[in-house]
Amino acid sequence: MAKAVAGVTSLGSGQGQSGGGQQKEQQEARAAAEAEAVGAAAGDGSDHRGFRQGYSTGKNTSSTKSSSGGQGSGGSSGGGGGGGSPTWLSFTVMFLGALQFVLRRGMTELSTFIFFLSLILFILSGYALAEKAERKRWSILLPMILFAVWFFYFNASIQPNFLIVFLSICGVILLLPGILSKGESAKPELLGFLPVLFLFLDIGLLPFLVEKLGLTLTPLMEGLILWMPWWVFLGLLTLSAEPTHSSFMNGLLGLLKIGGVLYLLFVLLAPAIPDLGTVSNVLPGAGELEEAQLRLRQQLPQKESPFISNLACLFSGQTADMQQCVQDRQDLSEVEHLCSEIRGNEQGTQKYHSCVEEELEKKKNPAARVGGTHDPRIKLPTSAQITIDPKALPSQYGEQLLFPFELRVVNPREQQITVEVGCHFVQKGGNRDIAGSIKGQNPVTFKETPFITTYLCSPTTPLPPGRYMFMAEATLKNLQTMSRLQRAFIGDKPPQEKERLQREEISQVISIPVSQAPADLAKLNFDIGHALGEVIVENKPYRQVVVRSNIEAQGQGQLLRVQEYTIDLAGFQTDGDACLSDSRTCCWQGSLGDVTRYQGKIPLPSCLISSMPPEFSDPEDWLPYEFVGYIIYDFQVTAKQEIQLINVSEVPLS
Amino acid sequence: MKFSQRILLAVMLVLALLLNSCNKGDESFSQTNFKQGLSELQLRFLEQAPPERIYPESDFKLLVEASNLAAYDISQGKVWITGTFDKYFLIQPQEQDLLQGTVRGMLEGRSLLNPAGDTTLLEFSGKSGLLFQNAEQEVSTFFLKAKYHSTFEFSDTICINPNLYAVYDAGCKIEEVKSYSGQGAPIAVTGLQEIMTPAPGARVEFRLTVANQGIGNLKKLELRQARLGGESLVCVFQGTGADLRSLDFTKRQDLGRQAGQQVVVICQHELSDSTSYSTSLFLEFAYDYELKQQHTLRLVR
């Protein structure tokens, strides 16, 4: 009787259902109809009822399409199709999930009811997913029960000792039915983890991450977790492949399912990504990525490939201190490139060897090893760029030639900048360097952003026909860039307490151990502490606190002058005044040798901290502090464009 | 619907009912014994204090509500905020007395006369600075911490039966091992082991496991008194140094969370009577406890 009813139901739904397994359902329906006919002939009242039910379902196909479709899908999956849960159940889960989501947002005083609703949805979704399983559906309860025991009874404990025992027991409980049923219960058990996952996401993930794992959740993560209607999404997932008759709706639902899965993966994986969500617009555009990579490649000194260095050290037998060997090879290759390619010294000459020795000696300076990073919170740095449009340049020889170029300066902090531009022409194949003069006001001082101006360059002497390299340069003066460095002062505490503070608190507050500065044209890198990158500063007589710094050019161009560099150490005493502030000027103009002398980083004097203020030397807990330094400097950006001037009279007439 | 499906649905509904009954929910005030289970001091920030977004050079408040949900009074305590950079978020004062504003100089725990326990409101004033250069925002993690001193008591009726081998003694039966779910505080006696040395020279030894079940850290534990019936009991902390009735847990951090936050108390008593009887075992502890919560402040343009 039950089979006949199911078959007739399938028959009724087959008329109105548009979904996968329709052919199979029709076959089953035909078989069931035959069985029903036999039953009816035998005078079984229940079969008659079943027949009438099926007949009425068939008659009212148009008005009962969805319900019969739902029943059909339930019947088909009951018959072993496994296409999806009953549509009514999926929509029920979605409706209750939406209700729960709305109530949670708007009526927090109903927290108990909302929690109860979550549990109901937990059970309903398990039942809905059970329809997907062909056999051994009871097994779907196992993961759900185990999760409930862990979460509610054991308070989601993550203590390792407990987890070892508990997970072992869970493993046995989950494996046993699978072994006894020869694998038939595997699918339902796996399906049982889905309601578990969603219940965890709904009520447990946020507090678990914050309280149990001690993670700092960014507002982005909190929003992703709190603003997702998880149960609605699960209801969506339990829908069959084609729950409606509209292919558009089915396609849309399918897309929503895919989007939801991606969202789910992102929420689960994103907490592992540090600083995610700390700034807006985290993901740069493709163009920005390309530009950044190009800048980085140009800024990085040319060194031997680390892979080659590692191989060389390995085969040379210097495995005792591989790291130092690799570092030495890297330094040497950088210096060799500098002395040969940049300074033009021929390899093997005395000048070349002197240069290498001098540069290697500079690298031993600890100040040169201080690093820094770009401040992720500053998205818009100060930048300058010269653009030469080749199409706008004259190509015919003439008396009065004007060569335009555009200077664009992004000045987000509205600094008062003085810019002086210049130009000249270098003859190709010859040694002539013809100066150019700039039309209009030069230099200019401005504050606005962006500052975009077109300059016209006129050669001071007429340019004969030929090929030239047109060079345009702009010197920006009085630029200022600030850097900051965060440290934690703990006084004199036992090692266990220091380790605990570092692990539980300091690492959450200070995540970047090096100095940070915007990606301007140059920056000050500085470090204060016992060792490079060590965030914690202790007050112990045998551990010295050292201030180390250097200046690093970042932009495409040359750092010409540093008028001032300062690190604000208010209240801290050093062993020398040179460390605090030095207004000396270093002028590299006029000599190519001098310009490239400090490629990369310019080391500054180092010094010791002799004493610190009492609030830093002996805090009761620990004290975070941010040091600030800045440099005032001149920077030159350049651009070049190859030009060819032809004599008009030489152009053949067509 | 198939029969098996109906059964499955019925089982799931029953499961839902059972799960819901596991939810602690709000404890009814009609319960008269508050000295059970796990309860402790709760700290929370009031809504919008601090605000979700703070603008440069503006004032803001951090309002902390401290509720003593334990069954014992808090006699000393302080709450402080740490981890903020003064140039972005200057908070004053950084530390406050937990008991300020309380009536009797203590934060009362839950009792028949005060079923909800005392609640106090602490106000911290904050002033924001400027963003660094042209940064878009500054997100600062900080910690709300509290350290307080309180007590908890353990009492149970235990059987003393020195005649372990007496066949005709119809006295009480010793339960050698017992476990407990808590005494209404974050620190609790979780287990009791009774070891009887039979007559002659009868002696009873109790080994009580005291563990931190709360979310904070136990700093110090002191045994104030121990009584077996009307007589004083000699008790010591297992593995302690000179002061056998006090233990500094800050030195046990290397043992890990579980081992470092629990201790065994050993109590011994000579028995003069050889008959079996039931009597009360009572211990009173005092402890220093520290709570910590992590929050964020966001300075935006």
GROMACS .gro file of C-alpha atoms in nm, chain A residues 1 4-9 11-12 32-41 44-59:
model
   35
    1MET     CA    1   0.000   0.000   0.000
    4ALA     CA    2   0.131   0.221  -0.434
    5VAL     CA    3   0.075   0.555  -0.264
    6ALA     CA    4   0.429   0.660  -0.335
    7GLY     CA    5   0.397   0.549  -0.692
    8VAL     CA    6   0.074   0.738  -0.744
    9THR     CA    7   0.221   1.042  -0.581
   11LEU     CA    8   0.266   0.986  -1.104
   12GLY     CA    9   0.090   1.301  -0.992
   32ALA     CA   10   0.313   0.179  -0.923
   33ALA     CA   11   0.003   0.252  -1.125
   34GLU     CA   12  -0.003  -0.107  -1.238
   35ALA     CA   13   0.029  -0.222  -0.880
   36GLU     CA   14  -0.244   0.016  -0.778
   37ALA     CA   15  -0.469  -0.121  -1.044
   38VAL     CA   16  -0.414  -0.470  -0.910
   39GLY     CA   17  -0.488  -0.346  -0.560
   40ALA     CA   18  -0.801  -0.171  -0.673
   41ALA     CA   19  -0.919  -0.486  -0.845
   44ASP     CA   20  -0.842  -0.275  -0.111
   45GLY     CA   21  -0.997   0.045   0.019
   46SER     CA   22  -0.665   0.202   0.091
   47ASP     CA   23  -0.558   0.155  -0.267
   48HIS     CA   24  -0.876   0.321  -0.379
   49ARG     CA   25  -0.793   0.609  -0.157
   50GLY     CA   26  -0.445   0.614  -0.299
   51PHE     CA   27  -0.585   0.605  -0.652
   52ARG     CA   28  -0.823   0.887  -0.578
   53GLN     CA   29  -0.541   1.084  -0.427
   54GLY     CA   30  -0.329   1.031  -0.732
   55TYR     CA   31  -0.620   1.107  -0.967
   56SER     CA   32  -0.700   1.428  -0.787
   57THR     CA   33  -0.336   1.522  -0.789
   58GLY     CA   34  -0.324   1.462  -1.162
   59LYS     CA   35  -0.641   1.666  -1.219
   0.00000   0.00000   0.00000
